[in-house]
Structures are given as C-alpha cells and as structure tokens.
Amino acid sequence: MIKNKKGALEFSFTWIFAIIAGMFILFLAIYGVTKFMNMERNTQDAKTAMGIGVLTNPLESSFETTTRTMIGLPVETRIYTGCKNLSGFFGEQTIKVSQKTYNEWSTEGVNVSFPNKYIFSENPAEGKNFYLFSKPFELPFKVADLIYLTSTKDKYCFKNAPNNIKKEIENLIGLNPSANENFFTKDLDCPEGSINICFSGGNDCNIRVNVNSNYVEKDSKKMYYKGDALMYAAIFSNKNDYECQLDRLMKRTGQLSDIYRDKSTFVFEKTGCDFELDSRLVLLKNNAENLGNSENLNTIYSLAEDIARENDYGVCRLW
Amino acid sequence: MVNKSAQMKNKKIFQLPNKKNGQGMKSKISPASPFAKKAQMKIQQMSFMLIAVFLFFALVGMIIITVKFSGLKQDATDLRDRNAMLLASKLANSPEFSCGEVYGNQKTDCIDEDKVMALKENIGKYENVGKNTNFWGVSNIEIRRIYPKYENITCTPVNYPKCDTIILIDKPISGFDHSNFVALCRKEKYKDEVVNKCEMARVILWYEEVK
C-alpha cells in the first residue's frame, strides 16, 4: 500500500508538470489564434474600406450630371467616413469599416486615406447595400466631385422639395424603383421610420432645408450652403464633417486658382490671349483659404460669380 | 497503525529543506538510486518534448503568417491595380486635367494640355500628400502624344508644345501601368488667330507593386 502511494505521488508530479506546461502552451496558442483572427478581421476591414474608396473612382463626372451606383457587401457593414483637414496640403478623406461576423461587430478597422475624395454620409452608415451618387462642386470652375453615400436601410423622404431637386431625385430613382430604394419624393410612398427632409417647414422633420437663407438644419445645427452639391452634402453628413470637407474643398479651390493663373500667363505668352482674371484669381485663392466656416460662403460665391461672368464672356475661356 | 507509520514515513520523505543543518532536499531516495534517475530522465524527456511542441507550433504559426502576408501584399497590389485602372478611365474628367468648355462644348476624355503644363509647374503640393503617396494614389502620371510624333521628347516649359510626353511627377517611371486614350487640346496661334488644336494622346497611370 505504501509502495502504491509513492507511485501515485511520483505520477502526480509528472502530471502536474505536464498540465502546467500544457496550459501555458494552450494559452499561448489561444492567444495567438485570437490575435491572428483579429488581425484577419482588421485586414478584411481595411481591404473593404480601400475597395469602397477605389470603387468611387468611376463617379468622377464630366458634365453636370448626377449618377448613382450601388455597392453590395457580403456581410452587414458599418462604414465610418471621416475628414482630416490638417493632414497633407489637401487634407484627407478617411474610410474605415466594421463588419458583423457571428452576430458581433468587429472593432473599427484601420483608417484608409484618400486625399482626392470628398464623401458625405451618416456616420456610420450601416447596412449591406449602399447607394453612391456624385455631383460636381464648382466655384466657379469645377473643384471636385462630391460623393454621397447612403445605406439602403436609411430611407430618405424629401418633403416639398423644389422642382429641380425633386426632378433630380426622381432621375436617380429611375422609372422602376428597386426594392432597395431609399429615396422618396412623394409623402404617400415614404415608409415608416424614414428620415424626413423638409424643404418648406412642416412637422415631424429630421432635417430642415431653408432654400431662401441657404442653410440645412440637422441635429439643431445649421450648415450653410450654396448650390445643390453642398446642399446634399449638408443633408447626408454632420456639421463637423461638413465644415471639415468644406475646408478641404477650399484648399483645392486655392490650388486650382494658382493653376489657372499660371495657365493664363502661359497661354498669354503663347497666343496673346488675355484672360484678365489674374488679380481676381488671387483674391479667390485668399478668400478660399481664409473662409473659416460655411457662414462666410456668400462672400466667396459673389466673387466666384463675378469671375464666372468674366470667363464666360471673355475672348478666350480659361476653363 | 500501519497507516500512521506510512504517513510518518511520507512526511520524512517530503520534508522542507532545512537550511540550518545544510541538508536541504534530503530525501530517503538517494540521487544515485534508479528511482531518482528515472524521474530526472522523465523530466528531461518532457522538457525536450515541450520545447519540440512549442517550436513546432511557433514554426507553423510563422509559416501561416508568412503565407498570409504574401497574400496581403498581393491584395494590396491588386487594389493599386484596380485604382489605376478605374482612375485611367476617369482622370481626364478631374478638374486638374479636364478641358471644361475651353475648346467648345464640354467634352469627355479631353485633357487641357496648357492646364497640365501649369499643373506640372505646381505639382509640389500634389506630391507626398499622404503616407508615401501622391494626390491620385498612383506612382506617376504620363501623357503621351500619339500623333503627330516628335522625337520622343519629354515636355518642359521651354520645348512645349514641340514634344511628345508630359511626365507629371519628376521621378523615374517604373512598375505597371494602365492607360486610356484621350484628346489632348491646347490653344495655338495660327495666322494671327487663336485656334484650338486637339491631338490624340494616351494617359498612362503607373503604379508599383507592394513589396
């Protein structure tokens, strides 16, 4: 009996050693696998974010047209669009995504940056299918194409929209609205729980657009606009992102002013064609780069209109 | 009684080291006994086994990570490829390149050569805007006149427009490319009149493989 007990004790020591070492290895393995899975998820999220950015390339338009495309993702996704106006000369559009796997949202992935994109969307936009449409932003020359991203889950009801807006939305919807349609112009068609965008007052409005004073009121914050492109931008984004993107757009306006000024000198030396816009382009650049916020858009727009008139009726056109 | 004496014996065998008399870890099994040697062997065996198992898992992990990362690089290169391909078809419409209404009505796939030359002079701000990338996310942009041909001359403000190729970013061209045919238009003076001159060209977007 004593002999047996001794044997049992010797056996136990080996086992205790094996169990502790095994647990250590198992812990390391589980830790490694978890880390690897997280890395895999982050990679997937980054790839999706980059893919979304790349897919917006075809939205670069040549005419004043509004085009819409749909992107479908294999799983439920949250798209976070962000804006950095201090990074680089032109700032950056950032995109990151979080995807739902096994009924659980992954942590927000890494930010993928695009210096040449301007995306306006809810933050985050959540769903499996997303509509993208774009409109050119001009001041007075084309500065960029603004891209609007909406989830098909978010239904937007445009109430009492002016005719041009209504027509444009109806063009986007097309003759046969799809089951995923998320824009509605007729009150009766608006599904329950839709986001109401009111153009001339009314009750139950989530977003109010004042077409006379040129501002959009969302979450009790006012975003001033000029032109339809900025109006849609204000509707689909939030105050912080809108102001930041506007700042980025102004930086690009300033840079394009420089290019057009150099071009006018260049063409004048070559052909003798005088555009007479140099001083006003300098002023436009200064105004654009010192805009501050959307409230000051009126000043720069009156100058832009003046420049546009000069360009349209000049002997040679600069753009 | 037997149990009690056995417990006593066990106590003696596993007594704590006695530092005072310097006889710590003294057991009744002498180090020379075959039991002790067997236990040492077993521990040694297990240690070797554990090291082997650990190394095996580490090796497998490293192989998986290497394979995964090589795939990741390929994915990143594919995304660059797709970006260049889609951008090539639309670059002519972006504000820094497009003709606008300078040469009559709005045109698609029309590049304003005078504007591109002005852009080349201002390219500094478009370079290195992000993490080792330029504004368009490609390594270089080249606009090559197809017809009429000069002698493969790269354009500078001095020889313009009697040249063939505008290389936007001043660095050697390398990597892979995607291209698109465009109209390349500029203003010219002809018999005291300012005329529009449009020629055929190719816009080539270069991108590099992710290493």
Short mmCIF file of C-alpha atoms in Angstrom, two decimals:
data_model
loop_
_atom_site.label_atom_id
_atom_site.label_comp_id
_atom_site.label_asym_id
_atom_site.label_seq_id
_atom_site.Cartn_x
_atom_site.Cartn_y
_atom_site.Cartn_z
CA MET A 1 0.00 0.00 0.00
CA ILE A 2 2.83 2.34 0.90
CA LYS A 3 4.55 1.45 -2.34
CA ASN A 4 1.35 2.22 -4.27
CA LYS A 5 1.05 5.66 -2.66
CA LYS A 6 4.63 6.50 -3.55
CA GLY A 7 3.97 5.55 -7.14
CA ALA A 8 0.86 7.70 -7.23
CA LEU A 9 2.79 10.69 -5.94
CA GLU A 10 5.56 10.29 -8.50
CA PHE A 11 2.93 10.00 -11.26
CA SER A 12 1.13 13.13 -9.98
CA PHE A 13 4.26 15.26 -10.12
CA THR A 14 4.78 14.39 -13.79
CA TRP A 15 1.16 15.17 -14.48
CA ILE A 16 1.24 18.49 -12.62
CA PHE A 17 4.31 19.48 -14.64
CA ALA A 18 2.66 18.40 -17.88
CA ILE A 19 -0.61 20.18 -17.03
CA ILE A 20 1.14 23.49 -16.17
CA ALA A 21 3.29 23.36 -19.31
CA GLY A 22 0.30 22.26 -21.40
CA MET A 23 -1.80 25.09 -20.05
CA PHE A 24 0.96 27.55 -20.91
CA ILE A 25 1.18 26.22 -24.46
CA LEU A 26 -2.61 26.18 -24.81
CA PHE A 27 -2.83 29.74 -23.50
CA LEU A 28 -0.20 30.86 -25.98
CA ALA A 29 -1.97 29.04 -28.80
CA ILE A 30 -5.38 30.53 -27.94
CA TYR A 31 -3.84 33.99 -27.53
CA GLY A 32 -2.07 33.60 -30.87
CA VAL A 33 -5.19 32.41 -32.66
CA THR A 34 -7.30 35.24 -31.18
CA LYS A 35 -4.68 37.80 -32.21
CA PHE A 36 -4.49 36.23 -35.66
CA MET A 37 -8.28 36.31 -36.03
CA ASN A 38 -8.38 39.98 -35.00
CA MET A 39 -5.60 40.73 -37.46
CA GLU A 40 -7.51 38.86 -40.16
CA ARG A 41 -10.65 40.88 -39.37
CA ASN A 42 -8.72 44.15 -39.44
CA THR A 43 -7.17 43.16 -42.76
CA GLN A 44 -10.58 42.37 -44.16
CA ASP A 45 -11.95 45.68 -42.88
CA ALA A 46 -9.03 47.62 -44.38
CA LYS A 47 -9.46 45.82 -47.70
CA THR A 48 -13.17 46.63 -47.73
CA ALA A 49 -12.50 50.29 -46.87
CA MET A 50 -9.88 50.58 -49.60
CA GLY A 51 -12.22 48.80 -52.04
CA ILE A 52 -15.03 51.28 -51.29
CA GLY A 53 -12.67 54.20 -51.95
CA VAL A 54 -11.42 52.71 -55.20
CA LEU A 55 -14.97 51.99 -56.36
CA THR A 56 -15.80 55.69 -56.11
CA ASN A 57 -13.33 56.47 -58.94
CA PRO A 58 -15.92 56.00 -61.70
CA LEU A 59 -18.11 58.63 -60.03
CA GLU A 60 -15.83 61.34 -61.40
CA SER A 61 -18.19 63.09 -63.80
CA SER A 62 -17.52 65.26 -66.80
CA PHE A 63 -20.84 67.01 -67.18
CA GLU A 64 -23.28 68.39 -64.68
CA THR A 65 -24.91 65.03 -64.32
CA THR A 66 -25.85 63.07 -61.27
CA THR A 67 -25.07 59.39 -61.42
CA ARG A 68 -25.84 56.72 -58.86
CA THR A 69 -24.37 53.27 -58.31
CA MET A 70 -24.96 50.64 -55.69
CA ILE A 71 -22.29 48.69 -53.87
CA GLY A 72 -23.21 45.45 -52.14
CA LEU A 73 -21.13 43.93 -49.39
CA PRO A 74 -21.23 40.26 -48.35
CA VAL A 75 -21.97 41.00 -44.68
CA GLU A 76 -23.61 43.72 -42.62
CA THR A 77 -21.13 46.60 -42.54
CA ARG A 78 -20.75 49.91 -40.79
CA ILE A 79 -18.91 52.47 -42.92
CA TYR A 80 -17.28 55.29 -40.97
CA THR A 81 -16.30 58.22 -43.16
CA GLY A 82 -14.08 60.86 -41.64
CA CYS A 83 -12.33 64.04 -42.63
CA LYS A 84 -8.87 65.29 -41.73
CA ASN A 85 -8.23 68.83 -42.93
CA LEU A 86 -4.79 69.28 -41.41
CA SER A 87 -3.14 66.22 -42.91
CA GLY A 88 -1.09 66.99 -46.04
CA PHE A 89 -1.90 70.02 -48.16
CA PHE A 90 -5.37 68.92 -49.27
CA GLY A 91 -6.44 67.06 -46.13
CA GLU A 92 -7.72 63.52 -46.32
CA GLN A 93 -10.94 61.60 -46.66
CA THR A 94 -10.77 58.61 -44.34
CA ILE A 95 -12.82 55.45 -44.56
CA LYS A 96 -12.93 52.65 -42.04
CA VAL A 97 -15.35 49.80 -41.70
CA SER A 98 -16.58 47.41 -39.08
CA GLN A 99 -18.22 44.17 -40.16
CA LYS A 100 -20.68 41.89 -38.44
CA THR A 101 -19.49 38.32 -38.08
CA TYR A 102 -21.12 35.68 -35.87
CA ASN A 103 -23.62 38.36 -34.79
CA GLU A 104 -20.86 40.52 -33.38
CA TRP A 105 -19.45 43.77 -34.73
CA SER A 106 -15.72 43.80 -35.24
CA THR A 107 -13.77 46.70 -33.76
CA GLU A 108 -13.48 49.62 -36.18
CA GLY A 109 -10.73 48.81 -38.66
CA VAL A 110 -7.82 50.98 -39.68
CA ASN A 111 -8.43 54.28 -41.44
CA VAL A 112 -7.74 54.21 -45.16
CA SER A 113 -6.98 57.69 -46.53
CA PHE A 114 -7.83 59.29 -49.86
CA PRO A 115 -6.60 62.85 -50.45
CA ASN A 116 -8.67 63.24 -53.65
CA LYS A 117 -12.09 62.18 -52.34
CA TYR A 118 -14.93 64.01 -50.63
CA ILE A 119 -17.51 61.61 -49.23
CA PHE A 120 -20.57 62.73 -47.30
CA SER A 121 -22.57 60.18 -45.31
CA GLU A 122 -24.15 59.35 -42.00
CA ASN A 123 -21.54 58.28 -39.52
CA PRO A 124 -21.65 55.33 -39.50
CA ALA A 125 -23.74 54.26 -42.47
CA GLU A 126 -24.89 50.75 -41.67
CA GLY A 127 -26.16 48.05 -43.98
CA LYS A 128 -25.29 45.52 -46.64
CA ASN A 129 -26.08 47.64 -49.68
CA PHE A 130 -25.10 51.26 -50.18
CA TYR A 131 -26.02 53.81 -52.81
CA LEU A 132 -23.37 56.23 -54.04
CA PHE A 133 -24.07 59.27 -56.14
CA SER A 134 -21.99 62.27 -57.01
CA LYS A 135 -22.36 65.89 -58.02
CA PRO A 136 -19.69 68.31 -59.24
CA PHE A 137 -18.82 71.19 -56.93
CA GLU A 138 -17.98 74.38 -58.82
CA LEU A 139 -16.51 77.65 -57.51
CA PRO A 140 -16.75 78.88 -60.34
CA PHE A 141 -14.60 76.20 -62.03
CA LYS A 142 -15.07 72.54 -61.16
CA VAL A 143 -13.24 71.84 -57.92
CA ALA A 144 -14.22 68.24 -57.20
CA ASP A 145 -16.97 65.67 -57.38
CA LEU A 146 -18.78 65.35 -54.08
CA ILE A 147 -19.79 61.78 -53.31
CA TYR A 148 -22.85 60.99 -51.23
CA LEU A 149 -23.05 57.58 -49.58
CA THR A 150 -26.32 56.30 -48.13
CA SER A 151 -27.33 52.92 -46.77
CA THR A 152 -30.37 51.31 -48.36
CA LYS A 153 -31.57 50.77 -44.78
CA ASP A 154 -31.90 54.53 -44.23
CA LYS A 155 -34.96 55.77 -46.06
CA TYR A 156 -34.95 59.45 -47.00
CA CYS A 157 -38.21 61.25 -47.61
CA PHE A 158 -37.83 64.53 -49.50
CA LYS A 159 -40.90 66.59 -48.50
CA ASN A 160 -41.99 69.56 -50.61
CA ALA A 161 -38.68 69.66 -52.44
CA PRO A 162 -38.25 72.40 -55.10
CA ASN A 163 -38.91 71.15 -58.62
CA ASN A 164 -35.26 70.89 -59.67
CA ILE A 165 -34.38 68.80 -56.60
CA LYS A 166 -37.48 66.65 -56.98
CA LYS A 167 -36.67 66.03 -60.63
CA GLU A 168 -33.08 65.15 -59.82
CA ILE A 169 -34.11 62.68 -57.09
CA GLU A 170 -36.67 61.12 -59.42
CA ASN A 171 -33.95 60.72 -62.05
CA LEU A 172 -31.81 58.93 -59.50
CA ILE A 173 -34.70 56.65 -58.53
CA GLY A 174 -35.43 55.84 -62.16
CA LEU A 175 -38.64 54.63 -63.72
CA ASN A 176 -38.77 51.33 -61.85
CA PRO A 177 -37.70 51.81 -58.24
CA SER A 178 -35.87 48.80 -56.84
CA ALA A 179 -36.80 47.04 -53.61
CA ASN A 180 -33.72 48.66 -52.06
CA GLU A 181 -34.86 52.18 -52.95
CA ASN A 182 -34.11 54.65 -50.19
CA PHE A 183 -35.13 57.98 -51.75
CA PHE A 184 -38.76 59.04 -51.87
CA THR A 185 -40.28 62.25 -53.17
CA LYS A 186 -43.98 61.52 -52.55
CA ASP A 187 -45.26 61.66 -48.98
CA LEU A 188 -47.50 58.64 -49.51
CA ASP A 189 -44.58 56.47 -50.64
CA CYS A 190 -42.42 57.29 -47.62
CA PRO A 191 -42.06 54.22 -45.41
CA GLU A 192 -42.49 54.42 -41.64
CA GLY A 193 -39.38 55.47 -39.78
CA SER A 194 -37.93 57.30 -42.75
CA ILE A 195 -35.73 60.36 -42.33
CA ASN A 196 -37.88 63.35 -43.25
CA ILE A 197 -36.18 66.16 -45.13
CA CYS A 198 -38.50 69.18 -45.16
CA PHE A 199 -37.93 71.99 -47.64
CA SER A 200 -40.69 74.36 -46.62
CA GLY A 201 -41.43 73.73 -42.97
CA GLY A 202 -43.77 71.09 -41.62
CA ASN A 203 -43.97 68.70 -38.72
CA ASP A 204 -42.01 65.57 -37.97
CA CYS A 205 -38.88 66.82 -39.75
CA ASN A 206 -35.46 65.30 -39.06
CA ILE A 207 -33.66 67.66 -41.42
CA ARG A 208 -34.86 71.12 -42.44
CA VAL A 209 -33.66 72.84 -45.59
CA ASN A 210 -34.12 76.60 -45.82
CA VAL A 211 -33.81 77.33 -49.52
CA ASN A 212 -34.19 81.10 -49.02
CA SER A 213 -31.46 81.52 -46.42
CA ASN A 214 -29.41 78.64 -47.85
CA TYR A 215 -28.90 76.52 -44.78
CA VAL A 216 -29.64 72.98 -43.66
CA GLU A 217 -30.61 72.38 -40.05
CA LYS A 218 -29.72 68.95 -38.72
CA ASP A 219 -29.42 67.89 -35.08
CA SER A 220 -30.16 71.55 -34.15
CA LYS A 221 -27.04 72.68 -36.02
CA LYS A 222 -27.00 74.93 -39.07
CA MET A 223 -24.86 74.18 -42.11
CA TYR A 224 -24.79 76.93 -44.74
CA TYR A 225 -24.59 76.02 -48.42
CA LYS A 226 -24.53 77.45 -51.93
CA GLY A 227 -25.61 75.27 -54.81
CA ASP A 228 -27.18 71.81 -54.81
CA ALA A 229 -23.92 69.90 -54.38
CA LEU A 230 -23.29 71.46 -50.96
CA MET A 231 -26.96 71.18 -50.03
CA TYR A 232 -26.88 67.38 -50.47
CA ALA A 233 -23.54 67.34 -48.62
CA ALA A 234 -25.14 69.03 -45.62
CA ILE A 235 -28.18 66.73 -45.74
CA PHE A 236 -26.19 63.50 -45.73
CA SER A 237 -23.38 64.37 -43.33
CA ASN A 238 -22.99 66.07 -39.96
CA LYS A 239 -21.83 69.57 -39.02
CA ASN A 240 -18.23 68.60 -38.13
CA ASP A 241 -17.59 66.57 -41.25
CA TYR A 242 -19.33 69.12 -43.47
CA GLU A 243 -17.22 72.04 -42.23
CA CYS A 244 -14.04 69.97 -42.46
CA GLN A 245 -14.79 68.84 -46.02
CA LEU A 246 -15.64 72.42 -46.98
CA ASP A 247 -12.25 73.49 -45.66
CA ARG A 248 -10.59 70.78 -47.79
CA LEU A 249 -12.58 71.91 -50.84
CA MET A 250 -11.42 75.48 -50.29
CA LYS A 251 -7.80 74.35 -50.17
CA ARG A 252 -8.26 72.66 -53.53
CA THR A 253 -10.01 75.78 -54.88
CA GLY A 254 -6.96 77.81 -53.86
CA GLN A 255 -4.62 75.39 -55.56
CA LEU A 256 -6.72 75.32 -58.75
CA SER A 257 -6.74 79.14 -58.74
CA ASP A 258 -2.93 79.00 -58.86
CA ILE A 259 -3.01 76.52 -61.74
CA TYR A 260 -5.48 78.65 -63.73
CA ARG A 261 -3.39 81.78 -63.05
CA ASP A 262 -0.25 80.03 -64.32
CA LYS A 263 -2.19 78.73 -67.30
CA SER A 264 -3.45 82.23 -68.16
CA THR A 265 0.13 83.58 -68.11
CA PHE A 266 1.32 80.62 -70.14
CA VAL A 267 -1.39 80.94 -72.80
CA PHE A 268 -1.00 84.74 -72.92
CA GLU A 269 2.74 84.41 -73.66
CA LYS A 270 1.98 81.81 -76.34
CA THR A 271 -1.06 83.29 -78.05
CA GLY A 272 -1.56 86.81 -76.71
CA CYS A 273 -4.95 85.80 -75.36
CA ASP A 274 -5.54 87.89 -72.22
CA PHE A 275 -7.99 86.43 -69.72
CA GLU A 276 -7.76 89.43 -67.34
CA LEU A 277 -8.54 87.22 -64.37
CA ASP A 278 -5.20 87.14 -62.58
CA SER A 279 -5.96 89.55 -59.74
CA ARG A 280 -9.38 88.08 -59.11
CA LEU A 281 -7.98 84.55 -59.05
CA VAL A 282 -5.52 85.68 -56.36
CA LEU A 283 -8.43 87.15 -54.42
CA LEU A 284 -10.41 83.93 -54.86
CA LYS A 285 -7.50 81.92 -53.54
CA ASN A 286 -7.11 84.18 -50.50
CA ASN A 287 -10.83 84.14 -49.77
CA ALA A 288 -11.00 80.37 -50.17
CA GLU A 289 -8.07 79.69 -47.90
CA ASN A 290 -9.41 82.04 -45.22
CA LEU A 291 -13.07 81.04 -45.41
CA GLY A 292 -13.35 79.98 -41.78
CA ASN A 293 -16.74 78.29 -41.89
CA SER A 294 -19.79 77.80 -44.09
CA GLU A 295 -21.43 81.02 -42.80
CA ASN A 296 -18.97 83.03 -44.92
CA LEU A 297 -19.78 81.26 -48.18
CA ASN A 298 -21.72 84.27 -49.54
CA THR A 299 -18.61 86.45 -49.94
CA ILE A 300 -16.66 83.88 -51.90
CA TYR A 301 -19.67 82.98 -54.05
CA SER A 302 -20.28 86.58 -55.14
CA LEU A 303 -16.62 86.78 -56.20
CA ALA A 304 -16.93 83.41 -57.96
CA GLU A 305 -19.99 84.60 -59.87
CA ASP A 306 -18.08 87.68 -60.96
CA ILE A 307 -15.15 85.55 -62.18
CA ALA A 308 -17.52 83.14 -63.95
CA ARG A 309 -19.14 86.02 -65.84
CA GLU A 310 -15.73 87.30 -66.96
CA ASN A 311 -14.69 83.81 -68.09
CA ASP A 312 -17.93 83.16 -69.97
CA TYR A 313 -17.86 86.38 -71.96
CA GLY A 314 -14.10 86.72 -72.48
CA VAL A 315 -12.34 86.20 -75.82
CA CYS A 316 -10.69 83.05 -74.54
CA ARG A 317 -12.07 80.81 -71.84
CA LEU A 318 -9.82 79.71 -69.01
CA TRP A 319 -11.99 76.69 -68.04
CA MET B 1 -1.31 1.83 12.93
CA VAL B 2 0.13 0.85 9.60
CA ASN B 3 -1.39 3.95 8.01
CA LYS B 4 0.05 6.22 10.67
CA SER B 5 3.56 4.87 10.25
CA ALA B 6 3.23 5.22 6.48
CA GLN B 7 2.19 8.89 6.90
CA MET B 8 5.19 9.47 9.14
CA LYS B 9 7.44 7.93 6.51
CA ASN B 10 5.91 10.14 3.81
CA LYS B 11 6.43 13.23 5.96
CA LYS B 12 10.05 12.36 6.27
CA ILE B 13 10.48 11.80 2.57
CA PHE B 14 8.97 15.23 1.60
CA GLN B 15 10.26 17.39 4.40
CA LEU B 16 11.13 21.00 3.60
CA PRO B 17 14.80 21.93 3.14
CA ASN B 18 16.49 22.55 6.43
CA LYS B 19 18.81 25.46 5.94
CA LYS B 20 20.28 25.30 9.40
CA ASN B 21 21.98 21.99 9.07
CA GLY B 22 22.63 22.45 5.38
CA GLN B 23 20.81 19.30 4.45
CA GLY B 24 18.07 20.75 2.29
CA MET B 25 16.09 18.48 -0.05
CA LYS B 26 17.39 15.49 1.66
CA SER B 27 15.20 12.55 0.92
CA LYS B 28 15.39 8.97 1.53
CA ILE B 29 15.78 8.35 -2.21
CA SER B 30 19.43 8.91 -2.84
CA PRO B 31 20.43 10.69 -6.10
CA ALA B 32 22.19 7.58 -7.14
CA SER B 33 19.07 5.46 -6.79
CA PRO B 34 17.42 4.20 -10.01
CA PHE B 35 14.11 5.95 -8.97
CA ALA B 36 15.73 9.41 -8.97
CA LYS B 37 17.45 8.79 -12.28
CA LYS B 38 14.16 7.65 -13.80
CA ALA B 39 12.39 10.83 -12.59
CA GLN B 40 15.15 13.07 -13.92
CA MET B 41 15.01 11.29 -17.24
CA LYS B 42 11.25 11.74 -17.37
CA ILE B 43 11.51 15.48 -16.65
CA GLN B 44 14.25 15.82 -19.25
CA GLN B 45 12.16 13.87 -21.74
CA MET B 46 9.16 16.03 -21.09
CA SER B 47 11.17 19.26 -21.32
CA PHE B 48 12.53 18.21 -24.69
CA MET B 49 9.07 17.21 -25.80
CA LEU B 50 7.61 20.54 -24.66
CA ILE B 51 10.33 22.51 -26.40
CA ALA B 52 9.72 20.46 -29.54
CA VAL B 53 5.94 21.05 -29.36
CA PHE B 54 6.47 24.76 -28.73
CA LEU B 55 8.90 25.08 -31.62
CA PHE B 56 6.55 23.14 -33.86
CA PHE B 57 3.64 25.48 -33.13
CA ALA B 58 5.86 28.55 -33.48
CA LEU B 59 7.10 27.29 -36.85
CA VAL B 60 3.59 26.50 -38.08
CA GLY B 61 2.45 29.97 -36.90
CA MET B 62 5.31 31.65 -38.70
CA ILE B 63 4.59 29.76 -41.91
CA ILE B 64 0.89 30.73 -41.73
CA ILE B 65 1.76 34.40 -41.10
CA THR B 66 4.28 34.43 -43.98
CA VAL B 67 1.75 32.89 -46.38
CA LYS B 68 -0.94 35.30 -45.15
CA PHE B 69 1.28 38.36 -45.56
CA SER B 70 2.38 37.42 -49.04
CA GLY B 71 -1.33 37.16 -49.89
CA LEU B 72 -1.91 40.53 -48.27
CA LYS B 73 0.78 42.15 -50.40
CA GLN B 74 -0.85 40.65 -53.48
CA ASP B 75 -4.22 42.02 -52.34
CA ALA B 76 -2.70 45.49 -51.83
CA THR B 77 -1.09 45.34 -55.29
CA ASP B 78 -4.44 44.23 -56.77
CA LEU B 79 -6.16 47.21 -55.14
CA ARG B 80 -3.50 49.56 -56.58
CA ASP B 81 -4.05 47.93 -59.95
CA ARG B 82 -7.81 48.42 -59.73
CA ASN B 83 -7.35 52.03 -58.58
CA ALA B 84 -5.06 52.77 -61.55
CA MET B 85 -7.42 51.04 -63.97
CA LEU B 86 -10.54 52.91 -62.81
CA LEU B 87 -8.66 56.18 -62.50
CA ALA B 88 -7.24 55.90 -66.03
CA SER B 89 -10.75 55.94 -67.43
CA LYS B 90 -11.80 58.97 -65.39
CA LEU B 91 -8.68 61.06 -64.80
CA ALA B 92 -9.38 63.19 -67.86
CA ASN B 93 -12.57 64.40 -66.15
CA SER B 94 -10.90 65.55 -62.94
CA PRO B 95 -10.55 69.35 -62.56
CA GLU B 96 -6.74 69.43 -62.83
CA PHE B 97 -6.88 67.80 -66.29
CA SER B 98 -10.29 68.37 -67.88
CA CYS B 99 -10.87 70.66 -70.87
CA GLY B 100 -14.07 72.10 -69.45
CA GLU B 101 -15.61 74.43 -72.01
CA VAL B 102 -12.31 75.92 -73.19
CA TYR B 103 -12.42 74.15 -76.55
CA GLY B 104 -16.12 74.49 -77.33
CA ASN B 105 -18.74 72.45 -75.51
CA GLN B 106 -17.92 70.16 -72.61
CA LYS B 107 -16.04 67.10 -73.81
CA THR B 108 -15.45 63.75 -72.16
CA ASP B 109 -11.95 62.28 -72.10
CA CYS B 110 -10.40 65.57 -73.11
CA ILE B 111 -7.24 66.82 -71.41
CA ASP B 112 -6.30 70.51 -71.44
CA GLU B 113 -2.59 70.40 -72.31
CA ASP B 114 -1.98 74.05 -71.28
CA LYS B 115 -3.54 73.34 -67.89
CA VAL B 116 -1.47 70.16 -67.42
CA MET B 117 1.72 72.15 -68.13
CA ALA B 118 0.62 74.65 -65.46
CA LEU B 119 -0.13 71.71 -63.15
CA LYS B 120 3.35 70.33 -63.75
CA GLU B 121 4.74 73.64 -62.51
CA ASN B 122 2.58 73.37 -59.37
CA ILE B 123 2.96 69.63 -58.80
CA GLY B 124 4.81 70.03 -55.48
CA LYS B 125 1.62 70.33 -53.47
CA TYR B 126 0.14 67.23 -55.12
CA GLU B 127 3.15 65.09 -54.23
CA ASN B 128 3.55 63.27 -50.92
CA VAL B 129 0.19 64.37 -49.58
CA GLY B 130 -0.32 61.19 -47.59
CA LYS B 131 1.71 58.23 -46.47
CA ASN B 132 4.24 57.99 -49.33
CA THR B 133 1.53 58.64 -51.87
CA ASN B 134 0.55 61.50 -54.13
CA PHE B 135 -2.85 63.09 -54.59
CA TRP B 136 -4.11 60.44 -57.02
CA GLY B 137 -2.65 57.38 -55.27
CA VAL B 138 -0.54 56.27 -58.25
CA SER B 139 3.23 56.40 -58.61
CA ASN B 140 3.29 58.59 -61.73
CA ILE B 141 1.11 60.04 -64.49
CA GLU B 142 2.30 60.28 -68.06
CA ILE B 143 0.52 61.85 -71.02
CA ARG B 144 1.96 60.62 -74.31
CA ARG B 145 1.05 62.25 -77.61
CA ILE B 146 0.35 59.60 -80.22
CA TYR B 147 0.01 61.80 -83.27
CA PRO B 148 1.79 63.89 -84.54
CA LYS B 149 5.04 62.41 -83.23
CA TYR B 150 8.16 64.39 -82.39
CA GLU B 151 11.32 62.57 -81.38
CA ASN B 152 10.19 61.12 -78.07
CA ILE B 153 10.96 64.40 -76.37
CA THR B 154 9.83 64.97 -72.80
CA CYS B 155 7.91 68.24 -72.43
CA THR B 156 9.36 71.18 -70.50
CA PRO B 157 8.10 74.80 -70.47
CA VAL B 158 10.94 75.57 -72.93
CA ASN B 159 10.22 73.00 -75.66
CA TYR B 160 6.42 72.87 -75.22
CA PRO B 161 4.40 72.13 -77.40
CA LYS B 162 7.03 70.54 -79.69
CA CYS B 163 7.36 67.48 -77.51
CA ASP B 164 5.69 64.09 -77.00
CA THR B 165 5.47 63.20 -73.35
CA ILE B 166 4.40 65.09 -70.27
CA ILE B 167 5.65 63.30 -67.14
CA LEU B 168 3.78 64.88 -64.29
CA ILE B 169 5.84 63.77 -61.32
CA ASP B 170 9.54 64.37 -61.69
CA LYS B 171 10.86 60.90 -60.89
CA PRO B 172 11.81 57.81 -62.91
CA ILE B 173 8.89 55.77 -64.18
CA SER B 174 8.68 52.17 -63.02
CA GLY B 175 6.16 49.46 -62.21
CA PHE B 176 2.95 48.56 -64.00
CA ASP B 177 0.56 50.77 -65.93
CA HIS B 178 -2.98 51.28 -67.12
CA SER B 179 -3.81 53.66 -69.91
CA ASN B 180 -6.66 55.31 -71.73
CA PHE B 181 -6.95 57.19 -75.00
CA VAL B 182 -7.79 60.89 -74.71
CA ALA B 183 -7.96 64.05 -76.76
CA LEU B 184 -5.13 66.45 -75.89
CA CYS B 185 -6.16 70.03 -76.61
CA ARG B 186 -4.35 73.37 -76.42
CA LYS B 187 -4.58 76.97 -77.67
CA GLU B 188 -2.31 77.90 -80.58
CA LYS B 189 -1.69 81.00 -82.60
CA TYR B 190 -2.23 80.47 -86.32
CA LYS B 191 -2.04 83.40 -88.75
CA ASP B 192 -2.79 85.98 -86.04
CA GLU B 193 -5.73 83.98 -84.82
CA VAL B 194 -6.08 81.95 -81.67
CA VAL B 195 -7.18 78.44 -82.57
CA ASN B 196 -7.95 75.25 -80.68
CA LYS B 197 -5.69 72.33 -81.52
CA CYS B 198 -6.64 68.83 -80.40
CA GLU B 199 -4.45 65.78 -80.91
CA MET B 200 -4.62 62.14 -79.96
CA ALA B 201 -2.86 61.03 -76.80
CA ARG B 202 -2.68 58.30 -74.19
CA VAL B 203 -2.87 58.97 -70.47
CA ILE B 204 -0.80 56.36 -68.65
CA LEU B 205 -1.06 55.76 -64.92
CA TRP B 206 1.85 53.99 -63.27
CA TYR B 207 1.68 52.06 -60.02
CA GLU B 208 4.19 49.97 -58.14
CA GLU B 209 3.94 46.51 -56.69
CA VAL B 210 3.69 46.36 -52.88
CA LYS B 211 6.94 44.84 -51.62
#
